[in-house]
Amino acid sequence: MTISQIIHSLLVSDEQLVSLVGYTPKNKRISAMIPNNREDYPYIVFEISPYEAGEVDTYRCDIRIVSKNVVEMEKIAKRVIDLLHFRAKDKPFTVNDVAIYYAKHIGGGVLYVDDLNVYEQLLIFHIKVKEMI
């Protein structure tokens, strides 16, 4: 299982986030890289990039929340931060033999896209993982 698949699984397995976004198996509003429907709001897209390789790998995870409603966007962002900002001592877990040591919210920002009349919030995380062999 790739780190992208792990993050997707973590996001879609949270009932509160799924409810906030309106994600269903048919209406997939949480996806990697490209939204399934750019005109169906709100939605979440995320991108994973290798940041540092070693015994424990570090990835940068950019999560973009797009919504027509700024309050809705902020609620979704808070839930994503609650899910992904942790240290292993607080909430360690393993997904398909990949241990996630920590995920840290390191920044982001909010943008209003005038042409589309939508808000975009970027959340940036560093995630440390190790494949258990």
mmCIF file of N, CA and C in Angstrom:
data_model
loop_
_atom_site.group_PDB
_atom_site.id
_atom_site.type_symbol
_atom_site.label_atom_id
_atom_site.label_comp_id
_atom_site.label_asym_id
_atom_site.label_seq_id
_atom_site.Cartn_x
_atom_site.Cartn_y
_atom_site.Cartn_z
ATOM 1 N N MET A 1 0.851 -1.174 0.000
ATOM 2 C CA MET A 1 0.000 0.000 0.000
ATOM 3 C C MET A 1 0.900 1.243 0.000
ATOM 4 N N THR A 2 0.630 2.168 -0.890
ATOM 5 C CA THR A 2 1.432 3.391 -0.982
ATOM 6 C C THR A 2 1.010 4.392 0.093
ATOM 7 N N ILE A 3 1.862 5.378 0.345
ATOM 8 C CA ILE A 3 1.520 6.408 1.321
ATOM 9 C C ILE A 3 0.261 7.163 0.879
ATOM 10 N N SER A 4 0.096 7.365 -0.412
ATOM 11 C CA SER A 4 -1.099 8.034 -0.931
ATOM 12 C C SER A 4 -2.357 7.216 -0.612
ATOM 13 N N GLN A 5 -2.285 5.914 -0.787
ATOM 14 C CA GLN A 5 -3.419 5.037 -0.466
ATOM 15 C C GLN A 5 -3.710 5.031 1.033
ATOM 16 N N ILE A 6 -2.649 5.102 1.838
ATOM 17 C CA ILE A 6 -2.824 5.125 3.288
ATOM 18 C C ILE A 6 -3.535 6.404 3.727
ATOM 19 N N ILE A 7 -3.106 7.544 3.194
ATOM 20 C CA ILE A 7 -3.739 8.821 3.545
ATOM 21 C C ILE A 7 -5.196 8.820 3.080
ATOM 22 N N HIS A 8 -5.444 8.334 1.878
ATOM 23 C CA HIS A 8 -6.823 8.268 1.374
ATOM 24 C C HIS A 8 -7.682 7.399 2.294
ATOM 25 N N SER A 9 -7.164 6.250 2.659
ATOM 26 C CA SER A 9 -7.891 5.337 3.541
ATOM 27 C C SER A 9 -8.182 5.989 4.890
ATOM 28 N N LEU A 10 -7.204 6.692 5.424
ATOM 29 C CA LEU A 10 -7.387 7.373 6.704
ATOM 30 C C LEU A 10 -8.477 8.444 6.610
ATOM 31 N N LEU A 11 -8.466 9.229 5.544
ATOM 32 C CA LEU A 11 -9.451 10.305 5.385
ATOM 33 C C LEU A 11 -10.867 9.758 5.182
ATOM 34 N N VAL A 12 -11.019 8.767 4.311
ATOM 35 C CA VAL A 12 -12.374 8.271 4.011
ATOM 36 C C VAL A 12 -12.926 7.349 5.096
ATOM 37 N N SER A 13 -12.081 6.925 6.025
ATOM 38 C CA SER A 13 -12.576 6.074 7.112
ATOM 39 C C SER A 13 -13.098 6.889 8.299
ATOM 40 N N ASP A 14 -12.930 8.200 8.266
ATOM 41 C CA ASP A 14 -13.417 9.048 9.352
ATOM 42 C C ASP A 14 -14.845 9.495 9.058
ATOM 43 N N GLU A 15 -15.788 9.042 9.878
ATOM 44 C CA GLU A 15 -17.208 9.329 9.642
ATOM 45 C C GLU A 15 -17.521 10.821 9.662
ATOM 46 N N GLN A 16 -16.887 11.553 10.562
ATOM 47 C CA GLN A 16 -17.162 12.989 10.663
ATOM 48 C C GLN A 16 -16.691 13.729 9.409
ATOM 49 N N LEU A 17 -15.492 13.409 8.929
ATOM 50 C CA LEU A 17 -14.978 14.057 7.722
ATOM 51 C C LEU A 17 -15.819 13.686 6.504
ATOM 52 N N VAL A 18 -16.158 12.414 6.382
ATOM 53 C CA VAL A 18 -16.988 11.937 5.267
ATOM 54 C C VAL A 18 -18.328 12.674 5.251
ATOM 55 N N SER A 19 -18.902 12.881 6.429
ATOM 56 C CA SER A 19 -20.169 13.601 6.527
ATOM 57 C C SER A 19 -20.013 15.075 6.138
ATOM 58 N N LEU A 20 -18.952 15.721 6.607
ATOM 59 C CA LEU A 20 -18.719 17.132 6.285
ATOM 60 C C LEU A 20 -18.535 17.359 4.786
ATOM 61 N N VAL A 21 -17.832 16.431 4.136
ATOM 62 C CA VAL A 21 -17.522 16.578 2.713
ATOM 63 C C VAL A 21 -18.641 16.037 1.827
ATOM 64 N N GLY A 22 -19.420 15.092 2.337
ATOM 65 C CA GLY A 22 -20.451 14.466 1.516
ATOM 66 C C GLY A 22 -19.884 13.356 0.651
ATOM 67 N N TYR A 23 -18.826 12.712 1.146
ATOM 68 C CA TYR A 23 -18.181 11.619 0.412
ATOM 69 C C TYR A 23 -19.040 10.361 0.478
ATOM 70 N N THR A 24 -19.207 9.708 -0.660
ATOM 71 C CA THR A 24 -19.827 8.386 -0.732
ATOM 72 C C THR A 24 -18.999 7.560 -1.712
ATOM 73 N N PRO A 25 -19.150 6.235 -1.704
ATOM 74 C CA PRO A 25 -18.422 5.432 -2.689
ATOM 75 C C PRO A 25 -18.728 5.844 -4.132
ATOM 76 N N LYS A 26 -19.946 6.359 -4.361
ATOM 77 C CA LYS A 26 -20.300 6.813 -5.710
ATOM 78 C C LYS A 26 -19.827 8.252 -5.968
ATOM 79 N N ASN A 27 -19.942 9.105 -4.957
ATOM 80 C CA ASN A 27 -19.588 10.517 -5.081
ATOM 81 C C ASN A 27 -18.277 10.759 -4.342
ATOM 82 N N LYS A 28 -17.180 10.460 -4.975
ATOM 83 C CA LYS A 28 -15.867 10.459 -4.333
ATOM 84 C C LYS A 28 -15.282 11.869 -4.268
ATOM 85 N N ARG A 29 -15.614 12.572 -3.183
ATOM 86 C CA ARG A 29 -15.154 13.950 -3.021
ATOM 87 C C ARG A 29 -13.817 14.056 -2.297
ATOM 88 N N ILE A 30 -13.177 12.942 -2.031
ATOM 89 C CA ILE A 30 -11.832 12.922 -1.452
ATOM 90 C C ILE A 30 -10.982 12.085 -2.387
ATOM 91 N N SER A 31 -9.962 12.710 -2.986
ATOM 92 C CA SER A 31 -9.163 11.972 -3.967
ATOM 93 C C SER A 31 -7.733 12.502 -4.025
ATOM 94 N N ALA A 32 -6.867 11.672 -4.570
ATOM 95 C CA ALA A 32 -5.469 12.055 -4.766
ATOM 96 C C ALA A 32 -5.321 12.815 -6.083
ATOM 97 N N MET A 33 -4.538 13.869 -6.039
ATOM 98 C CA MET A 33 -4.100 14.642 -7.203
ATOM 99 C C MET A 33 -5.186 15.456 -7.916
ATOM 100 N N ILE A 34 -6.212 14.802 -8.426
ATOM 101 C CA ILE A 34 -7.205 15.476 -9.274
ATOM 102 C C ILE A 34 -8.600 15.181 -8.721
ATOM 103 N N PRO A 35 -9.441 16.210 -8.576
ATOM 104 C CA PRO A 35 -10.803 15.944 -8.093
ATOM 105 C C PRO A 35 -11.600 15.130 -9.105
ATOM 106 N N ASN A 36 -12.496 14.298 -8.612
ATOM 107 C CA ASN A 36 -13.344 13.506 -9.508
ATOM 108 C C ASN A 36 -14.332 14.379 -10.264
ATOM 109 N N ASN A 37 -14.798 15.457 -9.629
ATOM 110 C CA ASN A 37 -15.716 16.396 -10.276
ATOM 111 C C ASN A 37 -15.388 17.791 -9.764
ATOM 112 N N ARG A 38 -14.785 18.613 -10.593
ATOM 113 C CA ARG A 38 -14.340 19.951 -10.185
ATOM 114 C C ARG A 38 -15.481 20.903 -9.861
ATOM 115 N N GLU A 39 -16.693 20.545 -10.182
ATOM 116 C CA GLU A 39 -17.825 21.441 -9.941
ATOM 117 C C GLU A 39 -18.739 20.943 -8.827
ATOM 118 N N ASP A 40 -18.344 19.892 -8.133
ATOM 119 C CA ASP A 40 -19.137 19.312 -7.047
ATOM 120 C C ASP A 40 -18.449 19.644 -5.723
ATOM 121 N N TYR A 41 -18.948 20.671 -5.033
ATOM 122 C CA TYR A 41 -18.307 21.175 -3.820
ATOM 123 C C TYR A 41 -19.047 20.699 -2.581
ATOM 124 N N PRO A 42 -18.372 20.567 -1.454
ATOM 125 C CA PRO A 42 -16.935 20.721 -1.260
ATOM 126 C C PRO A 42 -16.208 19.447 -1.689
ATOM 127 N N TYR A 43 -14.908 19.568 -1.898
ATOM 128 C CA TYR A 43 -14.093 18.386 -2.156
ATOM 129 C C TYR A 43 -12.698 18.577 -1.587
ATOM 130 N N ILE A 44 -11.996 17.460 -1.435
ATOM 131 C CA ILE A 44 -10.625 17.449 -0.932
ATOM 132 C C ILE A 44 -9.761 16.732 -1.953
ATOM 133 N N VAL A 45 -8.650 17.343 -2.307
ATOM 134 C CA VAL A 45 -7.629 16.663 -3.102
ATOM 135 C C VAL A 45 -6.320 16.744 -2.324
ATOM 136 N N PHE A 46 -5.512 15.721 -2.462
ATOM 137 C CA PHE A 46 -4.231 15.729 -1.758
ATOM 138 C C PHE A 46 -3.131 15.216 -2.670
ATOM 139 N N GLU A 47 -1.924 15.644 -2.353
ATOM 140 C CA GLU A 47 -0.747 15.256 -3.127
ATOM 141 C C GLU A 47 0.362 14.897 -2.147
ATOM 142 N N ILE A 48 1.030 13.793 -2.401
ATOM 143 C CA ILE A 48 2.116 13.324 -1.547
ATOM 144 C C ILE A 48 3.425 13.437 -2.322
ATOM 145 N N SER A 49 4.444 14.023 -1.686
ATOM 146 C CA SER A 49 5.762 14.151 -2.313
ATOM 147 C C SER A 49 6.821 13.645 -1.346
ATOM 148 N N PRO A 50 7.786 12.844 -1.841
ATOM 149 C CA PRO A 50 8.879 12.427 -0.964
ATOM 150 C C PRO A 50 9.672 13.658 -0.529
ATOM 151 N N TYR A 51 10.038 13.693 0.737
ATOM 152 C CA TYR A 51 10.749 14.844 1.282
ATOM 153 C C TYR A 51 12.136 14.437 1.766
ATOM 154 N N GLU A 52 12.207 13.290 2.456
ATOM 155 C CA GLU A 52 13.481 12.805 2.970
ATOM 156 C C GLU A 52 13.418 11.285 3.060
ATOM 157 N N ALA A 53 14.402 10.620 2.459
ATOM 158 C CA ALA A 53 14.436 9.158 2.472
ATOM 159 C C ALA A 53 15.447 8.684 3.504
ATOM 160 N N GLY A 54 15.181 7.538 4.070
ATOM 161 C CA GLY A 54 16.079 6.954 5.053
ATOM 162 C C GLY A 54 15.425 5.742 5.668
ATOM 163 N N GLU A 55 15.890 5.371 6.861
ATOM 164 C CA GLU A 55 15.263 4.254 7.559
ATOM 165 C C GLU A 55 13.795 4.574 7.839
ATOM 166 N N VAL A 56 13.552 5.841 8.173
ATOM 167 C CA VAL A 56 12.196 6.360 8.314
ATOM 168 C C VAL A 56 12.036 7.422 7.235
ATOM 169 N N ASP A 57 11.041 7.267 6.367
ATOM 170 C CA ASP A 57 10.835 8.207 5.261
ATOM 171 C C ASP A 57 9.919 9.345 5.687
ATOM 172 N N THR A 58 10.221 10.544 5.178
ATOM 173 C CA THR A 58 9.369 11.702 5.434
ATOM 174 C C THR A 58 8.744 12.140 4.122
ATOM 175 N N TYR A 59 7.456 12.404 4.164
ATOM 176 C CA TYR A 59 6.718 12.875 2.993
ATOM 177 C C TYR A 59 6.075 14.216 3.314
ATOM 178 N N ARG A 60 5.929 15.017 2.277
ATOM 179 C CA ARG A 60 5.131 16.237 2.396
ATOM 180 C C ARG A 60 3.764 15.897 1.813
ATOM 181 N N CYS A 61 2.728 16.216 2.562
ATOM 182 C CA CYS A 61 1.359 15.965 2.130
ATOM 183 C C CYS A 61 0.631 17.299 2.051
ATOM 184 N N ASP A 62 0.262 17.703 0.848
ATOM 185 C CA ASP A 62 -0.519 18.922 0.630
ATOM 186 C C ASP A 62 -1.977 18.521 0.469
ATOM 187 N N ILE A 63 -2.818 19.041 1.335
ATOM 188 C CA ILE A 63 -4.249 18.761 1.266
ATOM 189 C C ILE A 63 -4.962 20.060 0.931
ATOM 190 N N ARG A 64 -5.728 20.037 -0.145
ATOM 191 C CA ARG A 64 -6.455 21.227 -0.590
ATOM 192 C C ARG A 64 -7.955 20.975 -0.429
ATOM 193 N N ILE A 65 -8.594 21.867 0.322
ATOM 194 C CA ILE A 65 -10.039 21.799 0.543
ATOM 195 C C ILE A 65 -10.668 22.906 -0.288
ATOM 196 N N VAL A 66 -11.621 22.555 -1.138
ATOM 197 C CA VAL A 66 -12.270 23.527 -2.022
ATOM 198 C C VAL A 66 -13.760 23.547 -1.702
ATOM 199 N N SER A 67 -14.282 24.760 -1.470
ATOM 200 C CA SER A 67 -15.688 24.903 -1.092
ATOM 201 C C SER A 67 -16.212 26.267 -1.518
ATOM 202 N N LYS A 68 -17.506 26.342 -1.731
ATOM 203 C CA LYS A 68 -18.149 27.631 -2.015
ATOM 204 C C LYS A 68 -18.464 28.381 -0.723
ATOM 205 N N ASN A 69 -18.368 27.702 0.419
ATOM 206 C CA ASN A 69 -18.742 28.275 1.707
ATOM 207 C C ASN A 69 -17.529 28.271 2.636
ATOM 208 N N VAL A 70 -17.090 29.446 3.080
ATOM 209 C CA VAL A 70 -15.884 29.552 3.897
ATOM 210 C C VAL A 70 -16.046 28.881 5.264
ATOM 211 N N VAL A 71 -17.229 28.933 5.855
ATOM 212 C CA VAL A 71 -17.458 28.295 7.157
ATOM 213 C C VAL A 71 -17.366 26.777 7.018
ATOM 214 N N GLU A 72 -17.974 26.238 5.973
ATOM 215 C CA GLU A 72 -17.905 24.802 5.688
ATOM 216 C C GLU A 72 -16.450 24.381 5.486
ATOM 217 N N MET A 73 -15.700 25.177 4.732
ATOM 218 C CA MET A 73 -14.294 24.879 4.467
ATOM 219 C C MET A 73 -13.496 24.835 5.768
ATOM 220 N N GLU A 74 -13.741 25.786 6.665
ATOM 221 C CA GLU A 74 -13.014 25.831 7.932
ATOM 222 C C GLU A 74 -13.339 24.630 8.819
ATOM 223 N N LYS A 75 -14.578 24.166 8.819
ATOM 224 C CA LYS A 75 -14.955 22.975 9.593
ATOM 225 C C LYS A 75 -14.233 21.740 9.056
ATOM 226 N N ILE A 76 -14.180 21.624 7.736
ATOM 227 C CA ILE A 76 -13.486 20.491 7.111
ATOM 228 C C ILE A 76 -12.001 20.554 7.442
ATOM 229 N N ALA A 77 -11.401 21.741 7.345
ATOM 230 C CA ALA A 77 -9.972 21.906 7.636
ATOM 231 C C ALA A 77 -9.663 21.527 9.079
ATOM 232 N N LYS A 78 -10.502 21.940 10.002
ATOM 233 C CA LYS A 78 -10.275 21.602 11.413
ATOM 234 C C LYS A 78 -10.308 20.096 11.617
ATOM 235 N N ARG A 79 -11.240 19.417 10.964
ATOM 236 C CA ARG A 79 -11.321 17.960 11.112
ATOM 237 C C ARG A 79 -10.086 17.277 10.523
ATOM 238 N N VAL A 80 -9.622 17.752 9.362
ATOM 239 C CA VAL A 80 -8.416 17.170 8.752
ATOM 240 C C VAL A 80 -7.217 17.363 9.680
ATOM 241 N N ILE A 81 -7.081 18.553 10.256
ATOM 242 C CA ILE A 81 -5.974 18.801 11.189
ATOM 243 C C ILE A 81 -6.101 17.897 12.412
ATOM 244 N N ASP A 82 -7.305 17.749 12.943
ATOM 245 C CA ASP A 82 -7.515 16.850 14.087
ATOM 246 C C ASP A 82 -7.098 15.416 13.758
ATOM 247 N N LEU A 83 -7.339 14.990 12.535
ATOM 248 C CA LEU A 83 -6.988 13.627 12.117
ATOM 249 C C LEU A 83 -5.495 13.440 11.886
ATOM 250 N N LEU A 84 -4.858 14.418 11.266
ATOM 251 C CA LEU A 84 -3.495 14.213 10.769
ATOM 252 C C LEU A 84 -2.388 14.886 11.568
ATOM 253 N N HIS A 85 -2.696 15.646 12.589
ATOM 254 C CA HIS A 85 -1.638 16.280 13.380
ATOM 255 C C HIS A 85 -1.487 15.502 14.684
ATOM 256 N N PHE A 86 -0.484 14.618 14.737
ATOM 257 C CA PHE A 86 -0.287 13.789 15.924
ATOM 258 C C PHE A 86 1.149 13.299 15.998
ATOM 259 N N ARG A 87 1.526 12.838 17.160
ATOM 260 C CA ARG A 87 2.813 12.171 17.368
ATOM 261 C C ARG A 87 2.522 10.722 17.758
ATOM 262 N N ALA A 88 3.459 9.845 17.461
ATOM 263 C CA ALA A 88 3.258 8.408 17.690
ATOM 264 C C ALA A 88 2.915 8.095 19.141
ATOM 265 N N LYS A 89 3.478 8.835 20.093
ATOM 266 C CA LYS A 89 3.180 8.548 21.501
ATOM 267 C C LYS A 89 1.712 8.809 21.821
ATOM 268 N N ASP A 90 1.082 9.731 21.051
ATOM 269 C CA ASP A 90 -0.321 10.051 21.276
ATOM 270 C C ASP A 90 -1.254 9.086 20.551
ATOM 271 N N LYS A 91 -0.915 8.745 19.307
ATOM 272 C CA LYS A 91 -1.838 7.978 18.471
ATOM 273 C C LYS A 91 -1.062 7.136 17.450
ATOM 274 N N PRO A 92 -0.266 6.156 17.890
ATOM 275 C CA PRO A 92 0.475 5.346 16.925
ATOM 276 C C PRO A 92 -0.453 4.392 16.182
ATOM 277 N N PHE A 93 -0.145 4.136 14.941
ATOM 278 C CA PHE A 93 -0.924 3.131 14.236
ATOM 279 C C PHE A 93 -0.147 2.588 13.047
ATOM 280 N N THR A 94 -0.577 1.409 12.606
ATOM 281 C CA THR A 94 0.029 0.742 11.463
ATOM 282 C C THR A 94 -1.076 0.432 10.470
ATOM 283 N N VAL A 95 -0.799 0.699 9.197
ATOM 284 C CA VAL A 95 -1.738 0.398 8.123
ATOM 285 C C VAL A 95 -1.004 -0.479 7.120
ATOM 286 N N ASN A 96 -1.473 -1.713 6.940
ATOM 287 C CA ASN A 96 -0.855 -2.662 5.998
ATOM 288 C C ASN A 96 0.665 -2.673 6.093
ATOM 289 N N ASP A 97 1.178 -2.908 7.277
ATOM 290 C CA ASP A 97 2.611 -3.018 7.533
ATOM 291 C C ASP A 97 3.391 -1.728 7.294
ATOM 292 N N VAL A 98 2.739 -0.587 7.371
ATOM 293 C CA VAL A 98 3.419 0.706 7.318
ATOM 294 C C VAL A 98 3.103 1.430 8.623
ATOM 295 N N ALA A 99 4.159 1.695 9.411
ATOM 296 C CA ALA A 99 3.979 2.398 10.682
ATOM 297 C C ALA A 99 4.042 3.896 10.434
ATOM 298 N N ILE A 100 3.061 4.612 10.940
ATOM 299 C CA ILE A 100 3.063 6.070 10.832
ATOM 300 C C ILE A 100 3.503 6.607 12.192
ATOM 301 N N TYR A 101 4.704 7.218 12.204
ATOM 302 C CA TYR A 101 5.281 7.717 13.447
ATOM 303 C C TYR A 101 4.688 9.047 13.871
ATOM 304 N N TYR A 102 4.594 9.953 12.927
ATOM 305 C CA TYR A 102 3.914 11.208 13.242
ATOM 306 C C TYR A 102 3.529 11.915 11.964
ATOM 307 N N ALA A 103 2.578 12.797 12.123
ATOM 308 C CA ALA A 103 2.179 13.702 11.050
ATOM 309 C C ALA A 103 2.059 15.069 11.706
ATOM 310 N N LYS A 104 2.683 16.063 11.104
ATOM 311 C CA LYS A 104 2.715 17.393 11.709
ATOM 312 C C LYS A 104 2.197 18.426 10.726
ATOM 313 N N HIS A 105 1.226 19.208 11.166
ATOM 314 C CA HIS A 105 0.709 20.308 10.349
ATOM 315 C C HIS A 105 1.750 21.420 10.395
ATOM 316 N N ILE A 106 2.312 21.773 9.236
ATOM 317 C CA ILE A 106 3.407 22.748 9.228
ATOM 318 C C ILE A 106 3.050 24.063 8.549
ATOM 319 N N GLY A 107 1.865 24.167 7.980
ATOM 320 C CA GLY A 107 1.505 25.437 7.351
ATOM 321 C C GLY A 107 0.357 25.292 6.383
ATOM 322 N N GLY A 108 0.187 26.339 5.585
ATOM 323 C CA GLY A 108 -0.884 26.354 4.602
ATOM 324 C C GLY A 108 -1.369 27.764 4.365
ATOM 325 N N GLY A 109 -2.574 27.890 3.881
ATOM 326 C CA GLY A 109 -3.141 29.202 3.626
ATOM 327 C C GLY A 109 -4.506 29.086 2.987
ATOM 328 N N VAL A 110 -5.184 30.229 2.887
ATOM 329 C CA VAL A 110 -6.521 30.285 2.301
ATOM 330 C C VAL A 110 -6.487 31.233 1.113
ATOM 331 N N LEU A 111 -7.209 30.853 0.077
ATOM 332 C CA LEU A 111 -7.257 31.629 -1.154
ATOM 333 C C LEU A 111 -8.700 31.675 -1.643
ATOM 334 N N TYR A 112 -9.120 32.830 -2.129
ATOM 335 C CA TYR A 112 -10.430 32.934 -2.775
ATOM 336 C C TYR A 112 -10.186 33.001 -4.275
ATOM 337 N N VAL A 113 -10.799 32.098 -5.023
ATOM 338 C CA VAL A 113 -10.644 32.061 -6.478
ATOM 339 C C VAL A 113 -11.853 32.764 -7.084
ATOM 340 N N ASP A 114 -11.642 33.998 -7.494
ATOM 341 C CA ASP A 114 -12.723 34.862 -7.964
ATOM 342 C C ASP A 114 -13.424 34.297 -9.200
ATOM 343 N N ASP A 115 -12.657 33.764 -10.149
ATOM 344 C CA ASP A 115 -13.239 33.231 -11.389
ATOM 345 C C ASP A 115 -14.232 32.099 -11.124
ATOM 346 N N LEU A 116 -13.930 31.275 -10.124
ATOM 347 C CA LEU A 116 -14.769 30.113 -9.816
ATOM 348 C C LEU A 116 -15.722 30.363 -8.648
ATOM 349 N N ASN A 117 -15.529 31.481 -7.950
ATOM 350 C CA ASN A 117 -16.346 31.815 -6.784
ATOM 351 C C ASN A 117 -16.255 30.720 -5.713
ATOM 352 N N VAL A 118 -15.010 30.262 -5.442
ATOM 353 C CA VAL A 118 -14.770 29.233 -4.431
ATOM 354 C C VAL A 118 -13.602 29.639 -3.532
ATOM 355 N N TYR A 119 -13.584 29.030 -2.361
ATOM 356 C CA TYR A 119 -12.476 29.184 -1.420
ATOM 357 C C TYR A 119 -11.629 27.922 -1.481
ATOM 358 N N GLU A 120 -10.315 28.100 -1.372
ATOM 359 C CA GLU A 120 -9.393 26.963 -1.306
ATOM 360 C C GLU A 120 -8.538 27.121 -0.064
ATOM 361 N N GLN A 121 -8.482 26.075 0.730
ATOM 362 C CA GLN A 121 -7.582 26.084 1.873
ATOM 363 C C GLN A 121 -6.554 24.990 1.678
ATOM 364 N N LEU A 122 -5.286 25.383 1.779
ATOM 365 C CA LEU A 122 -4.178 24.446 1.670
ATOM 366 C C LEU A 122 -3.680 24.123 3.072
ATOM 367 N N LEU A 123 -3.571 22.841 3.374
ATOM 368 C CA LEU A 123 -2.983 22.367 4.625
ATOM 369 C C LEU A 123 -1.756 21.548 4.258
ATOM 370 N N ILE A 124 -0.617 21.859 4.851
ATOM 371 C CA ILE A 124 0.631 21.153 4.547
ATOM 372 C C ILE A 124 1.056 20.370 5.785
ATOM 373 N N PHE A 125 1.358 19.090 5.580
ATOM 374 C CA PHE A 125 1.785 18.211 6.661
ATOM 375 C C PHE A 125 3.104 17.546 6.295
ATOM 376 N N HIS A 126 3.927 17.259 7.293
ATOM 377 C CA HIS A 126 5.048 16.340 7.154
ATOM 378 C C HIS A 126 4.617 15.042 7.821
ATOM 379 N N ILE A 127 4.837 13.931 7.132
ATOM 380 C CA ILE A 127 4.417 12.625 7.640
ATOM 381 C C ILE A 127 5.619 11.692 7.622
ATOM 382 N N LYS A 128 5.928 11.077 8.771
ATOM 383 C CA LYS A 128 7.041 10.127 8.865
ATOM 384 C C LYS A 128 6.480 8.714 8.931
ATOM 385 N N VAL A 129 6.965 7.874 8.029
ATOM 386 C CA VAL A 129 6.493 6.492 7.973
ATOM 387 C C VAL A 129 7.668 5.530 7.822
ATOM 388 N N LYS A 130 7.425 4.291 8.201
ATOM 389 C CA LYS A 130 8.422 3.234 8.022
ATOM 390 C C LYS A 130 7.693 1.969 7.633
ATOM 391 N N GLU A 131 8.149 1.366 6.549
ATOM 392 C CA GLU A 131 7.559 0.095 6.133
ATOM 393 C C GLU A 131 8.094 -1.001 7.034
ATOM 394 N N MET A 132 7.189 -1.756 7.631
ATOM 395 C CA MET A 132 7.562 -2.842 8.541
ATOM 396 C C MET A 132 7.731 -4.114 7.716
ATOM 397 N N ILE A 133 8.904 -4.694 7.775
ATOM 398 C CA ILE A 133 9.179 -5.889 6.964
ATOM 399 C C ILE A 133 9.145 -7.125 7.834
#
